Amino acid sequence: MADLEAVAAGPERFAVLAAETTARMLSRAVSQRGRASVGFSGGSTVGPVFDALVALATQPPTADLYVDWERVSVGQVDERVVAPAHPDRNAAVLLTRLVDALPVRPASVALLPVEDVEVTDAVGGGRWRDEARRRLVQLAGAETRFDVLQLGLGPDGHTASLVPGDPVLDVVDRPVALTGPYQGHRRLTLTYPVLNAARARVWWVVSGQDHTKARALHSLVTGDVSVPAGRVERASTVIVTDGDPPGGSDRT
Ligand SMILES: O=C(O)[C@H](O)[C@@H](O)[C@H](O)[C@H](O)COP(=O)(O)O
Protein backbone atom coordinates (compact mmCIF):
# COMPACT_ATOMS: atom_id res chain seq x y z
CA MET A 1 0.00 0.00 0.00
CA ALA A 2 1.52 3.33 -1.04
CA ASP A 3 2.04 5.18 2.14
CA LEU A 4 1.23 8.72 3.05
CA GLU A 5 3.80 11.24 4.25
CA ALA A 6 3.47 12.94 7.60
CA VAL A 7 5.13 16.28 8.36
CA ALA A 8 4.87 18.06 11.68
CA ALA A 9 5.53 21.54 12.94
CA GLY A 10 5.08 23.02 16.37
CA PRO A 11 1.84 24.97 16.87
CA GLU A 12 3.52 28.24 15.97
CA ARG A 13 4.68 27.02 12.56
CA PHE A 14 1.76 24.74 11.69
CA ALA A 15 -0.13 27.23 9.51
CA VAL A 16 2.98 28.17 7.51
CA LEU A 17 3.97 24.53 6.97
CA ALA A 18 0.41 23.61 5.93
CA ALA A 19 0.29 26.57 3.56
CA GLU A 20 3.69 25.78 2.03
CA THR A 21 2.81 22.12 1.57
CA THR A 22 -0.44 23.05 -0.18
CA ALA A 23 1.13 25.81 -2.28
CA ARG A 24 3.80 23.37 -3.48
CA MET A 25 1.09 20.97 -4.66
CA LEU A 26 -0.82 23.72 -6.46
CA SER A 27 2.34 25.17 -8.02
CA ARG A 28 3.26 21.74 -9.36
CA ALA A 29 -0.23 21.21 -10.80
CA VAL A 30 -0.23 24.55 -12.61
CA SER A 31 3.26 23.85 -13.98
CA GLN A 32 2.19 20.45 -15.26
CA ARG A 33 -1.30 21.23 -16.60
CA GLY A 34 -1.53 24.98 -16.91
CA ARG A 35 -4.32 25.06 -14.35
CA ALA A 36 -5.16 23.63 -10.95
CA SER A 37 -8.35 22.77 -9.08
CA VAL A 38 -8.52 22.66 -5.31
CA GLY A 39 -11.24 21.90 -2.79
CA PHE A 40 -11.09 23.11 0.81
CA SER A 41 -12.75 21.79 3.94
CA GLY A 42 -14.37 23.83 6.66
CA GLY A 43 -13.94 23.93 10.41
CA SER A 44 -11.69 26.03 12.62
CA THR A 45 -8.29 24.89 11.35
CA VAL A 46 -8.54 26.35 7.86
CA GLY A 47 -8.71 30.08 8.68
CA PRO A 48 -5.11 30.52 9.90
CA VAL A 49 -3.81 28.43 7.02
CA PHE A 50 -5.77 30.54 4.54
CA ASP A 51 -4.10 33.59 6.09
CA ALA A 52 -0.70 31.91 5.66
CA LEU A 53 -1.48 31.12 2.00
CA VAL A 54 -2.34 34.77 1.43
CA ALA A 55 0.84 35.88 3.20
CA LEU A 56 2.83 33.48 1.04
CA ALA A 57 1.33 35.03 -2.08
CA THR A 58 2.48 38.48 -1.04
CA GLN A 59 6.12 37.45 -0.43
CA PRO A 60 8.80 37.24 -3.14
CA PRO A 61 7.98 33.80 -4.55
CA THR A 62 10.38 30.92 -4.53
CA ALA A 63 9.64 28.90 -7.64
CA ASP A 64 8.23 25.85 -5.90
CA LEU A 65 5.90 27.89 -3.67
CA TYR A 66 4.65 30.32 -6.30
CA VAL A 67 0.94 29.81 -7.09
CA ASP A 68 -0.57 31.58 -10.08
CA TRP A 69 -3.97 31.92 -8.38
CA GLU A 70 -5.51 33.28 -11.60
CA ARG A 71 -5.14 29.73 -12.89
CA VAL A 72 -6.65 28.04 -9.86
CA SER A 73 -10.28 26.89 -9.51
CA VAL A 74 -11.56 26.80 -5.94
CA GLY A 75 -14.33 24.60 -4.53
CA GLN A 76 -15.52 23.04 -1.31
CA VAL A 77 -15.04 19.59 0.19
CA ASP A 78 -18.21 19.98 2.22
CA GLU A 79 -20.71 22.57 3.40
CA ARG A 80 -23.34 22.78 6.08
CA VAL A 81 -26.96 23.19 4.94
CA VAL A 82 -27.49 26.61 6.51
CA ALA A 83 -28.28 30.12 5.27
CA PRO A 84 -25.41 32.07 3.66
CA ALA A 85 -25.04 34.37 6.67
CA HIS A 86 -25.10 31.54 9.22
CA PRO A 87 -21.89 31.49 11.34
CA ASP A 88 -21.51 27.75 10.68
CA ARG A 89 -21.26 28.22 6.91
CA ASN A 90 -17.83 27.11 5.65
CA ALA A 91 -18.01 29.35 2.58
CA ALA A 92 -17.79 32.57 4.60
CA VAL A 93 -14.25 31.85 5.81
CA LEU A 94 -13.19 30.46 2.44
CA LEU A 95 -14.35 33.56 0.59
CA THR A 96 -13.29 36.25 3.04
CA ARG A 97 -9.91 34.85 4.15
CA LEU A 98 -8.75 33.23 0.92
CA VAL A 99 -10.65 33.87 -2.31
CA ASP A 100 -11.25 37.60 -1.81
CA ALA A 101 -7.63 38.10 -0.72
CA LEU A 102 -6.09 36.47 -3.80
CA PRO A 103 -6.41 37.00 -7.59
CA VAL A 104 -8.76 34.02 -7.96
CA ARG A 105 -11.16 34.66 -10.82
CA PRO A 106 -14.83 34.79 -9.68
CA ALA A 107 -15.78 32.40 -12.48
CA SER A 108 -13.27 29.91 -11.05
CA VAL A 109 -15.08 29.61 -7.73
CA ALA A 110 -17.90 27.07 -7.31
CA LEU A 111 -19.47 26.44 -3.91
CA LEU A 112 -21.59 23.44 -3.00
CA PRO A 113 -25.25 24.34 -3.68
CA VAL A 114 -26.66 23.95 -0.19
CA GLU A 115 -29.23 26.61 -0.99
CA ASP A 116 -30.87 24.07 -3.32
CA VAL A 117 -31.33 21.43 -0.62
CA GLU A 118 -34.91 20.85 0.50
CA VAL A 119 -35.81 19.67 3.98
CA THR A 120 -37.35 16.53 2.47
CA ASP A 121 -34.32 15.63 0.35
CA ALA A 122 -32.74 12.23 0.90
CA VAL A 123 -29.09 11.17 0.64
CA GLY A 124 -29.58 10.52 -3.04
CA GLY A 125 -30.44 14.08 -3.82
CA GLY A 126 -33.04 16.51 -4.97
CA ARG A 127 -32.63 19.42 -7.31
CA TRP A 128 -29.26 20.18 -5.68
CA ARG A 129 -27.84 16.97 -7.17
CA ASP A 130 -27.58 18.13 -10.80
CA GLU A 131 -26.34 21.58 -9.78
CA ALA A 132 -23.67 20.04 -7.55
CA ARG A 133 -22.42 17.87 -10.38
CA ARG A 134 -22.46 20.81 -12.80
CA ARG A 135 -20.33 22.88 -10.43
CA LEU A 136 -17.89 20.05 -9.81
CA VAL A 137 -17.45 19.49 -13.54
CA GLN A 138 -16.85 23.23 -13.93
CA LEU A 139 -14.12 22.99 -11.26
CA ALA A 140 -12.48 19.64 -11.87
CA GLY A 141 -13.58 18.47 -15.31
CA ALA A 142 -15.85 15.70 -16.50
CA GLU A 143 -14.06 13.21 -14.26
CA THR A 144 -14.52 15.53 -11.25
CA ARG A 145 -10.83 14.89 -10.52
CA PHE A 146 -9.34 17.64 -8.35
CA ASP A 147 -5.64 18.40 -8.39
CA VAL A 148 -5.61 18.99 -4.66
CA LEU A 149 -8.14 18.29 -1.91
CA GLN A 150 -7.52 19.71 1.55
CA LEU A 151 -8.98 17.53 4.29
CA GLY A 152 -9.59 18.01 7.98
CA LEU A 153 -9.97 15.38 10.68
CA GLY A 154 -12.54 15.20 13.46
CA PRO A 155 -11.86 13.59 16.85
CA ASP A 156 -14.29 10.83 15.84
CA GLY A 157 -12.27 10.12 12.72
CA HIS A 158 -14.59 11.86 10.26
CA THR A 159 -13.30 13.82 7.32
CA ALA A 160 -15.17 16.06 4.94
CA SER A 161 -18.69 15.34 6.15
CA LEU A 162 -18.13 11.59 5.90
CA VAL A 163 -19.15 10.96 9.45
CA PRO A 164 -19.33 7.64 11.32
CA GLY A 165 -22.57 5.75 10.74
CA ASP A 166 -23.93 8.04 8.03
CA PRO A 167 -25.23 6.44 4.80
CA VAL A 168 -23.03 8.83 2.78
CA LEU A 169 -20.08 6.57 3.67
CA ASP A 170 -21.52 4.03 1.25
CA VAL A 171 -22.26 6.42 -1.65
CA VAL A 172 -19.92 5.51 -4.50
CA ASP A 173 -21.99 6.29 -7.59
CA ARG A 174 -22.02 10.08 -7.41
CA PRO A 175 -19.62 12.86 -6.43
CA VAL A 176 -21.73 14.64 -3.81
CA ALA A 177 -24.11 13.33 -1.17
CA LEU A 178 -26.36 14.79 1.52
CA THR A 179 -25.72 13.68 5.09
CA GLY A 180 -28.15 13.21 7.92
CA PRO A 181 -27.99 15.73 10.75
CA TYR A 182 -24.49 15.96 12.29
CA GLN A 183 -23.63 18.49 15.01
CA GLY A 184 -26.89 20.25 14.27
CA HIS A 185 -26.77 20.44 10.49
CA ARG A 186 -27.18 18.31 7.39
CA ARG A 187 -24.26 18.75 5.01
CA LEU A 188 -23.35 18.31 1.38
CA THR A 189 -20.08 16.42 1.09
CA LEU A 190 -17.76 15.11 -1.57
CA THR A 191 -17.89 11.32 -1.55
CA TYR A 192 -15.04 8.82 -1.33
CA PRO A 193 -14.70 8.39 -5.12
CA VAL A 194 -13.90 12.11 -5.47
CA LEU A 195 -11.61 12.25 -2.44
CA ASN A 196 -9.71 9.19 -3.64
CA ALA A 197 -9.50 10.26 -7.29
CA ALA A 198 -7.79 13.57 -6.51
CA ARG A 199 -4.24 13.82 -7.82
CA ALA A 200 -3.10 14.91 -4.34
CA ARG A 201 -4.52 15.26 -0.84
CA VAL A 202 -3.26 17.36 2.02
CA TRP A 203 -4.53 16.91 5.58
CA TRP A 204 -4.39 19.90 7.92
CA VAL A 205 -4.70 18.53 11.45
CA VAL A 206 -4.41 20.56 14.64
CA SER A 207 -4.62 18.35 17.69
CA GLY A 208 -3.79 21.03 20.20
CA GLN A 209 -2.19 20.81 23.63
CA ASP A 210 -4.78 18.27 24.75
CA HIS A 211 -4.17 16.04 21.72
CA THR A 212 -7.93 15.70 21.11
CA LYS A 213 -7.28 14.11 17.74
CA ALA A 214 -4.41 11.79 18.67
CA ARG A 215 -6.54 8.66 18.42
CA ALA A 216 -8.14 9.74 15.14
CA LEU A 217 -4.72 10.70 13.78
CA HIS A 218 -3.33 7.28 14.65
CA SER A 219 -6.26 5.67 12.84
CA LEU A 220 -5.61 7.85 9.82
CA VAL A 221 -1.89 7.14 9.71
CA THR A 222 -2.36 3.40 10.18
CA GLY A 223 -5.16 3.18 7.61
CA ASP A 224 -7.71 1.99 10.15
CA VAL A 225 -10.77 1.62 7.94
CA SER A 226 -13.06 1.47 10.97
CA VAL A 227 -12.99 5.28 10.90
CA PRO A 228 -13.95 7.33 7.82
CA ALA A 229 -10.55 9.03 7.52
CA GLY A 230 -8.84 5.63 7.36
CA ARG A 231 -10.60 4.90 4.06
CA VAL A 232 -9.11 7.82 2.16
CA GLU A 233 -6.44 7.18 -0.47
CA ARG A 234 -2.92 7.30 0.99
CA ALA A 235 -0.80 7.70 -2.14
CA SER A 236 0.04 11.28 -3.11
CA THR A 237 -1.12 12.32 0.34
CA VAL A 238 0.58 14.47 2.97
CA ILE A 239 -0.56 14.94 6.55
CA VAL A 240 0.51 18.21 8.15
CA THR A 241 0.10 18.28 11.92
CA ASP A 242 0.86 20.63 14.78
CA GLY A 243 2.22 17.99 17.06
CA ASP A 244 4.64 15.10 17.17
CA PRO A 245 4.87 13.26 13.86
CA PRO A 246 2.07 10.68 14.06
CA GLY A 247 4.23 7.62 13.65
CA GLY A 248 5.61 8.78 10.32
CA SER A 249 8.58 10.66 8.94
CA ASP A 250 8.78 14.23 9.97
CA ARG A 251 10.20 17.42 8.55
CA THR A 252 9.75 20.74 10.25
O1 LIG B 1 -17.34 21.18 7.60
C1 LIG B 1 -16.59 20.60 8.41
O2 LIG B 1 -16.84 20.47 9.60
C2 LIG B 1 -15.25 20.14 7.94
O3 LIG B 1 -15.10 19.96 6.63
C3 LIG B 1 -14.74 19.01 8.77
O4 LIG B 1 -14.38 17.85 8.06
C4 LIG B 1 -13.51 19.57 9.45
O5 LIG B 1 -12.46 19.69 8.50
C5 LIG B 1 -13.06 18.70 10.60
O6 LIG B 1 -14.17 18.46 11.43
C6 LIG B 1 -11.97 19.43 11.40
O7 LIG B 1 -12.56 20.57 11.96
P1 LIG B 1 -11.69 21.57 12.86
O8 LIG B 1 -10.71 22.21 11.93
O9 LIG B 1 -12.70 22.55 13.39
O10 LIG B 1 -11.02 20.75 13.92
Short mmCIF file of C-alpha atoms and ligand atoms in Angstrom, two decimals, residues 41-45 78 80 90 152-154 158-161 187 213, ligand 1:
data_model
loop_
_atom_site.label_atom_id
_atom_site.label_comp_id
_atom_site.label_asym_id
_atom_site.label_seq_id
_atom_site.Cartn_x
_atom_site.Cartn_y
_atom_site.Cartn_z
CA SER A 41 -12.75 21.79 3.94
CA GLY A 42 -14.37 23.83 6.66
CA GLY A 43 -13.94 23.93 10.41
CA SER A 44 -11.69 26.03 12.62
CA THR A 45 -8.29 24.89 11.35
CA ASP A 78 -18.21 19.98 2.22
CA ARG A 80 -23.34 22.78 6.08
CA ASN A 90 -17.83 27.11 5.65
CA GLY A 152 -9.59 18.01 7.98
CA LEU A 153 -9.97 15.38 10.68
CA GLY A 154 -12.54 15.20 13.46
CA HIS A 158 -14.59 11.86 10.26
CA THR A 159 -13.30 13.82 7.32
CA ALA A 160 -15.17 16.06 4.94
CA SER A 161 -18.69 15.34 6.15
CA ARG A 187 -24.26 18.75 5.01
CA LYS A 213 -7.28 14.11 17.74
O1 LIG B 1 -17.34 21.18 7.60
C1 LIG B 1 -16.59 20.60 8.41
O2 LIG B 1 -16.84 20.47 9.60
C2 LIG B 1 -15.25 20.14 7.94
O3 LIG B 1 -15.10 19.96 6.63
C3 LIG B 1 -14.74 19.01 8.77
O4 LIG B 1 -14.38 17.85 8.06
C4 LIG B 1 -13.51 19.57 9.45
O5 LIG B 1 -12.46 19.69 8.50
C5 LIG B 1 -13.06 18.70 10.60
O6 LIG B 1 -14.17 18.46 11.43
C6 LIG B 1 -11.97 19.43 11.40
O7 LIG B 1 -12.56 20.57 11.96
P1 LIG B 1 -11.69 21.57 12.86
O8 LIG B 1 -10.71 22.21 11.93
O9 LIG B 1 -12.70 22.55 13.39
O10 LIG B 1 -11.02 20.75 13.92
#
